[in-house]
Coordinates of C-alpha atoms in Angstrom, one line a residue:
X1 CA 13.4 26.8 -2.2
X2 CA 12.3 25.3 1.2
X3 CA 14.5 22.4 2.4
X4 CA 13.6 19.2 4.2
X5 CA 12.5 18.7 7.8
X6 CA 14.8 16.8 10.1
X7 CA 13.1 13.6 11.3
X8 CA 12.5 13.9 15.0
X9 CA 9.6 13.0 17.2
X10 CA 9.7 14.1 20.8
X11 CA 7.4 11.6 22.5
X12 CA 7.6 13.3 25.9
X13 CA 6.0 16.5 24.9
X14 CA 4.1 15.3 21.8
X15 CA 0.6 15.4 23.2
X16 CA 1.0 18.9 24.6
X17 CA 2.5 20.2 21.4
X18 CA -0.3 18.6 19.4
X19 CA -2.9 20.2 21.6
X20 CA -1.3 23.6 21.1
X21 CA -1.0 23.2 17.4
X22 CA -4.7 22.2 17.1
X23 CA -5.7 25.1 19.3
X24 CA -3.7 27.5 17.2
X25 CA -5.2 26.0 14.0
X26 CA -8.7 26.4 15.4
X27 CA -8.1 30.1 16.2
X28 CA -6.7 30.7 12.7
X29 CA -9.8 29.1 11.2
X30 CA -12.0 31.4 13.3
X31 CA -10.0 34.5 12.3
X32 CA -10.1 33.5 8.6
X33 CA -13.9 33.0 8.8
X34 CA -14.2 36.6 9.9
X35 CA -12.6 37.9 6.7
X36 CA -15.1 40.0 4.9
X37 CA -14.1 39.5 1.3
X38 CA -13.0 35.9 1.1
X39 CA -10.8 34.8 -1.9
X40 CA -8.8 31.8 -2.8
X41 CA -5.6 33.6 -1.8
X42 CA -6.6 35.1 1.5
X43 CA -8.8 32.2 2.7
X44 CA -8.2 28.8 1.0
X45 CA -4.4 29.2 0.8
X46 CA -3.8 29.9 4.5
X47 CA -6.2 27.1 5.4
X48 CA -4.1 24.7 3.3
X49 CA -0.9 25.9 5.1
X50 CA -2.2 25.2 8.6
X51 CA -3.4 21.8 7.6
X52 CA 0.0 21.0 6.1
X53 CA 1.7 22.1 9.3
X54 CA -0.4 19.7 11.4
X55 CA 0.2 16.9 8.9
X56 CA 4.0 17.5 9.0
X57 CA 3.9 17.4 12.8
X58 CA 1.8 14.2 13.1
X59 CA 3.4 12.1 10.4
X60 CA 6.6 11.3 12.3
X61 CA 4.6 9.8 15.2
X62 CA 2.4 7.6 12.9
X63 CA 5.6 6.6 11.0
X64 CA 7.4 5.7 14.3
X65 CA 4.5 3.7 15.5
X66 CA 4.7 1.6 12.4
X67 CA 8.4 1.2 12.1
X68 CA 9.6 1.3 15.7
X69 CA 6.5 0.2 17.6
X70 CA 6.9 0.2 21.4
X71 CA 4.7 0.6 24.4
X72 CA 5.6 4.3 24.4
X73 CA 4.7 4.9 20.8
X74 CA 1.5 2.9 21.1
X75 CA 0.5 4.9 24.2
X76 CA 1.2 8.3 22.6
X77 CA -0.4 7.3 19.3
X78 CA -3.5 6.1 21.1
X79 CA -3.8 9.4 22.9
X80 CA -3.1 11.4 19.7
X81 CA -5.6 9.6 17.5
X82 CA -8.8 10.9 19.1
X83 CA -7.4 14.5 19.2
X84 CA -6.7 14.5 15.5
X85 CA -9.9 12.7 14.6
X86 CA -12.0 15.1 16.6
X87 CA -10.3 18.1 15.1
X88 CA -10.5 17.0 11.5
X89 CA -14.2 15.9 11.9
X90 CA -15.1 19.3 13.4
X91 CA -13.3 21.0 10.5
X92 CA -14.9 18.8 7.8
X93 CA -18.4 19.4 9.2
X94 CA -18.0 23.2 9.6
X95 CA -20.9 24.7 7.7
X96 CA -19.4 28.2 7.5
X97 CA -16.2 26.7 5.9
X98 CA -18.4 24.7 3.5
X99 CA -20.3 27.8 2.5
X100 CA -17.2 29.9 2.2
X101 CA -15.6 27.3 -0.3
X102 CA -18.8 27.3 -2.3
X103 CA -19.0 31.1 -2.4
X104 CA -15.3 31.4 -3.5
X105 CA -15.9 28.8 -6.2
X106 CA -18.9 30.6 -7.6
X107 CA -17.3 34.0 -7.4
X108 CA -13.8 33.1 -8.8
X109 CA -14.3 30.1 -11.1
X110 CA -13.5 32.2 -14.2
X111 CA -10.2 33.4 -12.8
X112 CA -8.9 30.3 -11.0
X113 CA -6.5 27.9 -12.6
X114 CA -7.3 24.2 -13.1
X115 CA -5.5 23.1 -9.9
X116 CA -7.2 25.7 -7.7
X117 CA -10.6 24.7 -9.1
X118 CA -9.9 21.0 -8.4
X119 CA -8.9 21.9 -4.8
X120 CA -12.2 23.7 -4.3
X121 CA -14.3 20.9 -6.0
X122 CA -12.6 18.2 -3.8
X123 CA -13.1 20.3 -0.7
X124 CA -16.7 20.9 -1.4
X125 CA -17.2 17.2 -2.0
X126 CA -15.3 16.4 1.2
X127 CA -17.6 18.7 3.2
X128 CA -20.7 17.0 1.8
X129 CA -19.2 13.6 2.5
X130 CA -18.6 14.6 6.1
X131 CA -22.1 16.0 6.5
X132 CA -21.3 19.7 6.8
X133 CA -24.7 20.5 5.4
X134 CA -26.6 18.3 7.9
X135 CA -28.3 19.2 11.2
X136 CA -26.4 19.3 14.5
X137 CA -27.6 16.0 15.9
X138 CA -26.6 14.1 12.7
X139 CA -23.2 15.9 12.7
X140 CA -22.7 14.9 16.4
X141 CA -23.4 11.3 15.6
X142 CA -21.1 11.3 12.6
X143 CA -18.3 12.8 14.8
X144 CA -18.8 9.9 17.3
X145 CA -18.7 7.4 14.5
X146 CA -15.5 8.8 13.1
X147 CA -13.8 8.7 16.5
X148 CA -14.9 5.2 17.2
X149 CA -13.8 4.0 13.7
X150 CA -10.3 5.3 14.1
X151 CA -10.0 3.7 17.6
X152 CA -11.2 0.3 16.2
X153 CA -8.8 0.5 13.2
X154 CA -5.9 1.2 15.5
X155 CA -7.0 -1.7 17.8
X156 CA -7.3 -4.1 14.8
X157 CA -3.8 -3.3 13.7
X158 CA -2.3 -3.5 17.2
X159 CA -4.0 -6.9 17.9
X160 CA -2.6 -8.2 14.6
X161 CA 0.9 -7.0 15.4
X162 CA 0.8 -8.5 18.9
X163 CA -0.6 -11.8 17.7
X164 CA 2.1 -12.0 15.0
X165 CA 4.8 -11.4 17.5
X166 CA 3.4 -13.7 20.2
X167 CA 3.9 -16.9 18.2
X168 CA 7.0 -18.9 17.5
X169 CA 7.6 -22.5 16.5
X170 CA 10.9 -24.0 17.7
X171 CA 12.3 -26.8 15.6
X172 CA 15.0 -29.1 16.9
X173 CA 15.1 -32.0 14.4
X174 CA 17.4 -31.1 11.4
X175 CA 15.2 -33.3 9.2
X176 CA 12.4 -30.8 9.6
X177 CA 14.4 -28.0 8.0
X178 CA 15.9 -30.0 5.2
X179 CA 15.7 -28.1 1.8
X180 CA 15.1 -24.7 3.5
X181 CA 17.5 -22.1 1.9
X182 CA 20.7 -21.4 3.7
X183 CA 19.9 -17.7 4.1
X184 CA 16.5 -18.4 5.7
X185 CA 18.1 -21.0 8.0
X186 CA 20.7 -18.5 9.1
X187 CA 17.9 -16.1 10.2
X188 CA 16.1 -18.9 12.0
X189 CA 19.1 -20.5 13.7
X190 CA 20.0 -20.1 17.4
X191 CA 22.0 -22.1 20.0
X192 CA 20.4 -23.3 23.3
X193 CA 21.7 -25.8 25.8
X194 CA 24.5 -26.6 23.4
X195 CA 22.0 -27.6 20.7
X196 CA 21.3 -25.9 17.3
X197 CA 17.6 -25.0 17.1
X198 CA 15.5 -23.1 14.6
X199 CA 12.8 -20.5 15.3
X200 CA 10.1 -19.8 12.8
X201 CA 7.6 -17.0 13.4
X202 CA 4.5 -15.5 11.7
X203 CA 6.6 -12.5 10.4
X204 CA 6.5 -12.6 6.6
X205 CA 10.1 -13.6 5.7
X206 CA 10.1 -16.4 8.3
X207 CA 6.5 -17.6 7.6
X208 CA 7.0 -17.6 3.9
X209 CA 10.3 -19.5 4.2
X210 CA 8.7 -22.4 6.0
X211 CA 5.5 -22.5 4.0
X212 CA 7.5 -22.6 0.7
X213 CA 10.3 -24.9 1.6
X214 CA 9.5 -26.6 5.0
X215 CA 9.4 -30.4 4.4
X216 CA 7.3 -31.3 7.4
X217 CA 3.6 -31.1 6.4
X218 CA 2.5 -31.2 10.1
X219 CA 4.6 -28.2 10.9
X220 CA 3.4 -26.4 7.8
X221 CA -0.2 -27.0 8.9
X222 CA 0.6 -25.8 12.5
X223 CA 2.2 -22.5 11.1
X224 CA -0.7 -22.1 8.7
X225 CA -3.3 -22.6 11.4
X226 CA -1.5 -20.1 13.7
X227 CA -1.4 -17.6 10.8
X228 CA -5.0 -17.8 9.7
X229 CA -6.4 -17.8 13.3
X230 CA -4.5 -14.7 14.5
X231 CA -6.4 -12.1 16.5
X232 CA -9.8 -13.8 17.0
X233 CA -10.8 -10.7 19.0
X234 CA -10.8 -8.8 15.7
X235 CA -14.0 -10.5 14.8
X236 CA -15.9 -8.3 17.2
X237 CA -14.1 -5.2 15.8
X238 CA -15.2 -6.2 12.3
X239 CA -18.8 -6.4 13.3
X240 CA -18.7 -3.0 15.0
X241 CA -16.8 -1.4 12.1
X242 CA -19.2 -2.7 9.5
X243 CA -22.3 -1.5 11.4
X244 CA -20.7 2.0 12.0
X245 CA -19.7 2.3 8.3
X246 CA -23.3 1.5 7.2
X247 CA -24.8 3.9 9.6
X248 CA -22.4 6.6 8.5
X249 CA -23.1 6.1 4.8
X250 CA -26.9 6.1 5.4
X251 CA -26.7 9.3 7.5
X252 CA -24.9 10.9 4.5
X253 CA -27.7 9.8 2.1
X254 CA -26.1 6.7 0.6
X255 CA -27.7 3.2 0.4
X256 CA -24.6 1.5 1.7
X257 CA -20.9 2.0 2.5
X258 CA -19.8 0.8 -1.0
X259 CA -21.8 3.6 -2.6
X260 CA -20.3 6.1 -0.2
X261 CA -16.8 4.8 -1.0
X262 CA -17.3 5.2 -4.8
X263 CA -18.1 8.9 -4.4
X264 CA -14.4 9.6 -4.5
X265 CA -13.3 7.0 -7.0
X266 CA -13.0 6.6 -10.8
X267 CA -15.6 3.8 -10.8
X268 CA -19.1 5.4 -10.8
X269 CA -21.6 2.6 -9.8
X270 CA -21.5 -0.4 -7.5
X271 CA -22.7 -2.7 -10.3
X272 CA -19.9 -1.5 -12.4
X273 CA -17.3 -2.7 -9.8
X274 CA -19.0 -6.0 -9.2
X275 CA -19.3 -6.8 -12.9
X276 CA -15.7 -5.7 -13.5
X277 CA -14.5 -8.2 -10.9
X278 CA -16.8 -11.0 -12.0
X279 CA -15.7 -10.5 -15.6
X280 CA -12.1 -11.0 -14.7
X281 CA -13.1 -14.0 -12.6
X282 CA -15.0 -15.5 -15.6
X283 CA -11.9 -14.9 -17.8
X284 CA -9.5 -16.5 -15.4
X285 CA -11.4 -19.6 -14.0
X286 CA -10.6 -22.1 -16.8
X287 CA -6.9 -21.5 -16.7
X288 CA -6.9 -21.5 -12.9
X289 CA -8.5 -25.0 -12.8
X290 CA -5.9 -26.2 -15.3
X291 CA -3.1 -24.8 -13.1
X292 CA -4.4 -26.6 -10.0
X293 CA -4.9 -29.9 -11.9
X294 CA -1.3 -29.6 -13.1
X295 CA -0.1 -28.9 -9.5
X296 CA -2.1 -31.8 -8.0
X297 CA -1.0 -34.3 -10.5
X298 CA 2.6 -33.2 -9.9
X299 CA 2.2 -33.5 -6.1
X300 CA 0.4 -36.8 -6.6
X301 CA -2.4 -35.9 -4.1
X302 CA -5.3 -33.6 -3.3
X303 CA -3.7 -30.5 -1.8
X304 CA -4.5 -28.6 1.4
X305 CA -4.1 -24.9 1.9
X306 CA -0.7 -25.4 3.6
X307 CA 0.6 -27.5 0.7
X308 CA 0.2 -25.1 -2.2
X309 CA 3.2 -22.9 -1.7
X310 CA 5.4 -25.9 -1.0
X311 CA 4.4 -27.9 -4.1
X312 CA 4.2 -24.8 -6.3
X313 CA 7.8 -24.0 -5.5
X314 CA 8.8 -27.6 -6.4
X315 CA 6.8 -27.5 -9.6
X316 CA 8.2 -24.1 -10.6
X317 CA 11.7 -25.6 -10.1
X318 CA 10.8 -28.6 -12.2
X319 CA 9.2 -26.5 -14.9
X320 CA 11.6 -23.6 -15.2
X321 CA 14.4 -25.0 -13.1
X322 CA 14.0 -21.9 -11.0
X323 CA 15.4 -22.1 -7.5
X324 CA 14.7 -18.9 -5.6
X325 CA 17.8 -19.5 -3.5
X326 CA 20.1 -19.4 -6.6
X327 CA 18.8 -15.9 -7.4
X328 CA 19.2 -14.4 -3.9
X329 CA 23.0 -13.7 -4.1
X330 CA 22.3 -11.6 -7.3
X331 CA 19.8 -9.5 -5.4
X332 CA 21.8 -8.0 -2.6
X333 CA 19.7 -5.2 -1.1
X334 CA 22.0 -2.2 -1.6
X335 CA 22.8 -3.3 -5.2
X336 CA 19.1 -3.6 -6.0
X337 CA 18.5 -0.1 -4.6
X338 CA 21.4 1.3 -6.6
X339 CA 20.1 -0.4 -9.7
X340 CA 16.6 0.8 -9.2
X341 CA 18.0 4.3 -9.0
X342 CA 20.1 3.8 -12.1
X343 CA 17.0 2.6 -14.0
X344 CA 14.9 5.6 -12.9
X345 CA 17.7 7.9 -14.1
X346 CA 17.8 6.2 -17.5
X347 CA 14.0 6.2 -17.8
X348 CA 13.0 9.6 -16.4
X349 CA 16.3 11.5 -16.0
X350 CA 16.2 11.6 -12.2
X351 CA 19.3 11.2 -10.0
X352 CA 19.7 10.1 -6.3
X353 CA 22.4 11.1 -3.9
X354 CA 22.8 9.6 -0.4
X355 CA 22.3 12.0 2.5
X356 CA 24.2 11.6 5.8
X357 CA 21.7 12.1 8.6
X358 CA 20.6 10.3 11.7
X359 CA 17.2 8.5 11.4
X360 CA 14.9 6.4 13.5
X361 CA 17.0 3.2 12.9
X362 CA 20.6 2.7 11.9
X363 CA 19.5 0.7 8.8
X364 CA 17.2 3.4 7.5
X365 CA 18.7 5.7 4.8
X366 CA 17.8 8.9 3.0
X367 CA 18.5 10.1 -0.5
X368 CA 18.1 13.4 -2.3
X369 CA 16.4 13.4 -5.7
X370 CA 17.7 15.7 -8.4
X371 CA 16.0 16.5 -11.7
X372 CA 18.2 18.2 -14.4
X373 CA 20.7 18.9 -11.7
X374 CA 18.2 20.7 -9.5
X375 CA 17.2 19.4 -6.0
X376 CA 13.7 18.1 -6.2
X377 CA 12.7 15.9 -3.3
X378 CA 14.0 13.5 -0.6
X379 CA 13.2 9.8 0.0
X380 CA 13.7 7.7 3.1
X381 CA 14.2 3.9 2.8
X382 CA 13.7 1.5 5.7
X383 CA 13.8 -1.9 4.1
X384 CA 14.6 -4.6 6.6
X385 CA 12.2 -6.6 8.9
X386 CA 12.5 -6.2 12.6
X387 CA 10.2 -7.1 15.6
X388 CA 9.1 -3.5 16.2
X389 CA 7.9 -3.0 12.7
X390 CA 4.4 -3.8 11.4
X391 CA 4.4 -6.3 8.5
X392 CA 4.0 -5.5 4.8
X393 CA 5.4 -2.8 2.6
X394 CA 4.2 0.7 2.0
X395 CA 5.0 4.3 0.9
X396 CA 4.0 7.1 3.1
X397 CA 4.2 10.8 2.1
X398 CA 5.6 13.3 4.5
X399 CA 6.2 16.7 2.8
X400 CA 4.2 17.6 -0.3
X401 CA 5.5 19.8 -3.2
X402 CA 3.6 23.1 -3.3
X403 CA 3.9 26.8 -3.6
X404 CA 3.3 28.8 -0.4
X405 CA 1.3 32.1 -0.4
X406 CA 4.6 34.0 -0.5
X407 CA 5.6 32.2 -3.7
X408 CA 8.4 30.0 -2.2
X409 CA 8.3 26.4 -3.1
X410 CA 8.2 23.5 -0.6
X411 CA 9.9 20.3 -1.7
X412 CA 8.4 16.8 -1.3
X413 CA 9.6 13.9 0.8
X414 CA 8.3 10.4 1.4
X415 CA 9.1 7.1 3.2
X416 CA 9.4 3.7 1.6
X417 CA 9.1 0.9 4.1
X418 CA 9.5 -2.9 3.4
X419 CA 10.2 -6.1 5.5
X420 CA 13.1 -7.7 3.6
X421 CA 15.4 -10.3 5.2
X422 CA 17.6 -8.5 7.8
X423 CA 21.3 -8.1 7.2
X424 CA 23.7 -9.3 9.9
X425 CA 27.5 -8.9 10.4
X426 CA 28.0 -12.2 8.7
X427 CA 25.5 -11.9 5.9
X428 CA 24.1 -9.1 3.7
X429 CA 20.3 -8.7 3.1
X430 CA 19.6 -11.0 0.1
X431 CA 16.2 -10.5 -1.6
X432 CA 13.9 -12.9 -3.4
X433 CA 12.8 -11.6 -6.8
X434 CA 9.4 -11.0 -5.3
X435 CA 11.0 -8.6 -2.9
X436 CA 12.6 -6.8 -5.8
X437 CA 9.2 -6.4 -7.4
X438 CA 7.8 -5.1 -4.1
X439 CA 10.6 -2.4 -3.9
X440 CA 9.8 -1.3 -7.5
X441 CA 6.1 -1.2 -6.6
X442 CA 6.6 1.1 -3.6
X443 CA 9.1 3.2 -5.5
X444 CA 6.3 3.7 -8.1
X445 CA 4.2 5.3 -5.4
X446 CA 7.1 7.3 -4.1
X447 CA 8.1 8.9 -7.5
X448 CA 4.4 9.7 -8.1
X449 CA 4.5 11.8 -5.0
X450 CA 8.0 13.2 -5.3
X451 CA 8.1 14.2 -9.0
X452 CA 4.9 16.4 -8.7
X453 CA 5.0 19.8 -10.3
X454 CA 1.7 20.8 -8.9
X455 CA 1.5 24.1 -6.8
X456 CA -1.5 23.3 -4.6
X457 CA -0.6 20.9 -1.8
X458 CA -4.1 19.3 -1.6
X459 CA -3.8 18.0 -5.2
X460 CA -0.1 17.6 -5.4
X461 CA 1.7 14.2 -5.5
X462 CA -0.5 11.4 -4.2
X463 CA -3.0 13.9 -2.7
X464 CA -6.3 14.2 -4.5
X465 CA -5.7 11.1 -6.7
X466 CA -8.7 8.8 -6.8
X467 CA -8.2 5.8 -4.6
X468 CA -8.8 3.3 -7.5
X469 CA -6.1 5.0 -9.5
X470 CA -3.5 5.4 -6.8
X471 CA -2.0 2.0 -7.5
X472 CA -1.5 2.7 -11.2
X473 CA 2.0 4.2 -10.9
X474 CA 3.2 1.5 -8.5
X475 CA 2.0 -1.4 -10.6
X476 CA 3.3 0.4 -13.8
X477 CA 6.8 0.5 -12.3
X478 CA 6.8 -3.1 -10.9
X479 CA 6.4 -4.5 -14.3
X480 CA 9.9 -3.3 -15.2
X481 CA 11.4 -5.6 -12.6
X482 CA 10.9 -8.5 -15.1
X483 CA 12.6 -6.7 -18.0
X484 CA 16.0 -8.0 -19.1
X485 CA 17.6 -4.6 -19.7
X486 CA 16.5 -3.4 -16.3
X487 CA 17.6 -6.5 -14.4
X488 CA 21.1 -6.3 -16.0
X489 CA 21.5 -2.9 -14.4
X490 CA 21.7 -4.4 -10.9
X491 CA 21.3 -8.2 -10.7
X492 CA 25.0 -9.0 -9.9
X493 CA 26.4 -11.6 -7.6
X494 CA 27.3 -9.9 -4.3
X495 CA 30.6 -11.9 -4.0
X496 CA 31.8 -12.4 -7.5
X497 CA 30.2 -9.4 -9.2
X498 CA 28.9 -11.7 -12.0
X499 CA 25.8 -10.3 -13.8
X500 CA 22.7 -12.6 -13.6
X501 CA 23.1 -14.9 -16.6
X502 CA 20.8 -14.5 -19.5
X503 CA 19.4 -18.0 -19.1
X504 CA 18.4 -17.3 -15.5
X505 CA 16.8 -14.0 -16.6
X506 CA 14.8 -15.9 -19.3
X507 CA 13.6 -18.3 -16.7
X508 CA 12.4 -15.5 -14.4
X509 CA 10.5 -13.9 -17.2
X510 CA 8.9 -17.3 -18.3
X511 CA 8.0 -18.1 -14.7
X512 CA 6.5 -14.6 -14.1
X513 CA 3.0 -15.9 -15.1
X514 CA 3.4 -19.3 -13.4
X515 CA 0.0 -19.9 -11.8
X516 CA -1.1 -16.4 -12.6
X517 CA -4.7 -17.3 -13.0
X518 CA -4.7 -18.9 -9.5
X519 CA -3.1 -15.6 -8.3
X520 CA -5.8 -13.6 -10.1
X521 CA -8.6 -15.6 -8.4
X522 CA -7.0 -15.0 -5.0
X523 CA -7.0 -11.2 -5.6
X524 CA -10.5 -11.3 -7.0
X525 CA -11.6 -13.2 -3.9
X526 CA -10.3 -10.4 -1.7
X527 CA -11.8 -7.7 -3.9
X528 CA -15.2 -9.2 -4.2
X529 CA -15.3 -10.1 -0.5
X530 CA -14.5 -6.6 0.5
X531 CA -16.9 -4.9 -1.9
X532 CA -19.9 -7.2 -1.3
X533 CA -19.3 -7.0 2.5
X534 CA -20.0 -3.3 2.2
X535 CA -23.2 -3.5 0.0
X536 CA -25.4 -4.5 3.0
X537 CA -24.9 -5.3 6.7
X538 CA -23.1 -8.5 7.6
X539 CA -22.7 -9.5 11.2
X540 CA -21.1 -12.4 13.1
X541 CA -21.2 -15.7 11.2
X542 CA -22.6 -13.9 8.1
X543 CA -19.2 -12.5 7.4
X544 CA -17.7 -16.0 7.2
X545 CA -20.7 -17.3 5.2
X546 CA -20.2 -14.5 2.6
X547 CA -16.5 -15.4 2.3
X548 CA -17.3 -19.1 2.1
X549 CA -19.9 -18.6 -0.6
X550 CA -17.3 -16.6 -2.7
X551 CA -14.7 -19.2 -2.2
X552 CA -17.0 -21.7 -4.0
X553 CA -16.0 -19.8 -7.1
X554 CA -12.5 -18.4 -6.2
X555 CA -10.8 -20.9 -3.9
X556 CA -9.8 -23.9 -5.9
X557 CA -8.4 -25.5 -2.7
X558 CA -11.0 -25.3 0.0
X559 CA -9.6 -23.7 3.1
X560 CA -10.1 -25.4 6.4
X561 CA -13.1 -24.3 8.4
X562 CA -10.9 -22.7 11.1
X563 CA -9.5 -20.2 8.5
X564 CA -10.5 -16.7 9.7
X565 CA -8.7 -14.7 7.0
X566 CA -10.9 -11.7 7.6
X567 CA -9.4 -11.1 11.1
X568 CA -6.1 -10.4 9.5
X569 CA -7.4 -8.4 6.5
X570 CA -5.8 -5.1 7.7
X571 CA -6.1 -3.5 4.3
X572 CA -9.9 -3.1 4.7
X573 CA -10.2 -3.0 8.5
X574 CA -7.1 -0.9 9.5
X575 CA -6.1 0.7 6.2
X576 CA -7.9 2.8 3.7
X577 CA -9.1 0.0 1.4
X578 CA -12.7 -0.5 2.8
X579 CA -15.0 -1.1 -0.3
X580 CA -11.9 -0.2 -2.3
X581 CA -9.7 -3.3 -2.5
X582 CA -11.0 -3.8 -6.1
X583 CA -8.8 -0.7 -6.8
X584 CA -5.7 -2.9 -7.2
X585 CA -7.3 -4.6 -10.2
X586 CA -8.9 -1.5 -11.5
X587 CA -5.6 0.4 -11.5
X588 CA -3.9 -2.7 -13.0
X589 CA -5.9 -2.2 -16.1
X590 CA -4.3 1.3 -16.4
X591 CA -0.8 0.1 -15.5
X592 CA -0.8 -2.9 -17.9
X593 CA -2.1 -0.8 -20.7
X594 CA 0.4 1.9 -20.1
X595 CA 3.3 -0.4 -19.5
X596 CA 2.7 -2.5 -22.7
X597 CA 2.7 0.7 -24.7
X598 CA 5.9 2.1 -23.2
X599 CA 7.6 -1.3 -23.7
X600 CA 6.6 -1.4 -27.4
X601 CA 7.9 2.2 -27.7
X602 CA 11.4 1.1 -26.6
X603 CA 12.3 0.9 -22.9
X604 CA 15.0 3.5 -22.2
X605 CA 14.4 6.1 -24.9
X606 CA 10.6 5.9 -25.0
X607 CA 8.8 9.1 -25.8
X608 CA 5.8 7.6 -24.1
X609 CA 7.8 7.2 -20.9
X610 CA 8.4 11.0 -21.0
X611 CA 4.7 11.6 -21.6
X612 CA 4.0 9.3 -18.6
X613 CA 6.3 11.4 -16.4
X614 CA 4.7 14.6 -17.7
X615 CA 1.0 13.6 -17.6
X616 CA 0.8 11.1 -14.8
X617 CA 3.7 11.6 -12.4
X618 CA 4.1 15.4 -12.5
X619 CA 0.4 16.1 -12.4
X620 CA -0.5 14.3 -9.2
X621 CA -4.2 14.7 -8.3
X622 CA -4.6 17.9 -10.2
X623 CA -7.2 16.3 -12.5
X624 CA -9.2 13.0 -12.5
X625 CA -7.0 10.1 -13.6
X626 CA -9.4 9.3 -16.4
X627 CA -8.5 12.7 -17.9
X628 CA -4.8 12.3 -17.2
X629 CA -4.7 8.8 -18.7
X630 CA -6.3 10.1 -21.9
X631 CA -3.7 12.9 -22.0
X632 CA -0.9 10.3 -21.6
X633 CA -2.2 7.6 -24.0
X634 CA -4.4 9.6 -26.3
X635 CA -7.3 7.2 -25.7
X636 CA -9.4 5.4 -23.1
X637 CA -7.8 2.4 -21.2
X638 CA -8.3 -1.2 -22.5
X639 CA -8.6 -4.3 -20.3
X640 CA -7.1 -6.7 -22.8
X641 CA -3.4 -5.8 -22.0
X642 CA -4.0 -6.9 -18.3
X643 CA -5.0 -10.4 -19.3
X644 CA -2.2 -10.5 -21.8
X645 CA 0.4 -9.3 -19.3
X646 CA -0.9 -11.9 -16.8
X647 CA -0.6 -14.6 -19.4
X648 CA -4.3 -15.4 -19.2
X649 CA -5.7 -16.7 -22.5

């Protein structure tokens, strides 16, 4: 059994080592291509292994650049990106490699197992989507496009981080922070010239705190304006990215980038995606209008964009008597983590043990995962917000479970990163219930990667899973954060040890679908905007016009004209979600359907939960998710459970 890598990243020699590794990989590829009788074992397997080696070397740098961003990491990452992009483009366009894969597939398809066939099919498709079969001039242009796209995505992300960090609002009048929860005030408070002042920023925990509880409408608008006008220079990046994506798709024989994007997804046709989203929109609109009317009549006025979180919180409190602040002491970060582990042990029979090792930040932790007493994987958690960390929450895989050519097994490892309120010597990190849901979500991704039993690394864990199915395991797991039996495992007061009272749990469950139709419209706005944006070329003002036209149907409160949401839409301009943001909803159909069935089956001793572990979690990307879902549920997915789970009639 192979053990885990130690997390290190030597920035000083990184570029030299990377160049050497790439050079050595390229030489190996050449040598392999000279093999006379190419087979899966003597050709595909060694190729997989050198790719894995490069991936393992590069991941710590990209991880560090996200969680401990500094001028040094930025500089090295910016130098490394073109080297990696150029190398992988050259590889993916190599005609000899493409032909070798096709030849092996034809020759050995009778003797290969299902996983190996899937590796070959996905690789052949990958070569075709990279233009391996095209003429040299086209390939050259595609390589230039890839390089430029990766630079632009990196710049987009960096601009956003810089703009987020550059802004702060200092509040001196205590009246302007009345009603803001104590824990958020503690984080914002500082002393200057003998006076107590409060600093609010555009980092998520801080921004959300003022938008939800800040009593001064003018300050809310100021923060909102700063947030939705971040990184205006990203507008130019968007234009260039969109035109490069279209050019690339057309060079590869697709009408547009959306069509290109669907080549590797469960959804087959662009119309299918648009009508799927519009159908959900149709089903949610009436209820969303009612929710807004209710909110406005409660507020006694027409609401602006910077009012909705503030009045929603008040209405939620009036409706369900829910006060986020009352819940926080029951969700102390470590207790939530331990409880999540306890739940996973009950549900899937997996155990977690803390590992003592030095990581990139003193607050990051690692745990070994055991199944039936056997070491299976390692997970790294880095959960608190800090200035050097990019916003949001994510899971990133590092090692992938697979069998090497010599028969030894490599174990999986992954990072889970969040931006929860930081702990301090005087106060632990206390989470909102939303944060608890986020942690469950990312953990769903993590166990999908870590519990894999697949032997081929390219289709093991999250590798090879269709993009519109990849959110299924994360959303499936997050649903359990609202279940009473699950909450009782860990929701206990960090001072008194008292378990979260039943009445408070009931309220949480009732409030789960508070304004769910409005939330649904917001997600559909993002999904439709992203997908339509990639159906033809939009430039300059047209991007805003498209968004505005969609908002006629989706945004019940009309955003101000200065709102430039797209300049901060990192998912599609700096992440992998271009023409794929609809995937969240697509996968939610699978997750709601599966979750409702497991719940009916009985939470902790569900046979279906075991089937889920066996057919979904352990099989990774070794087959299409439509096939795996059928194995798990014995039928095709249904959309009804999603509307039901969201409380949409």
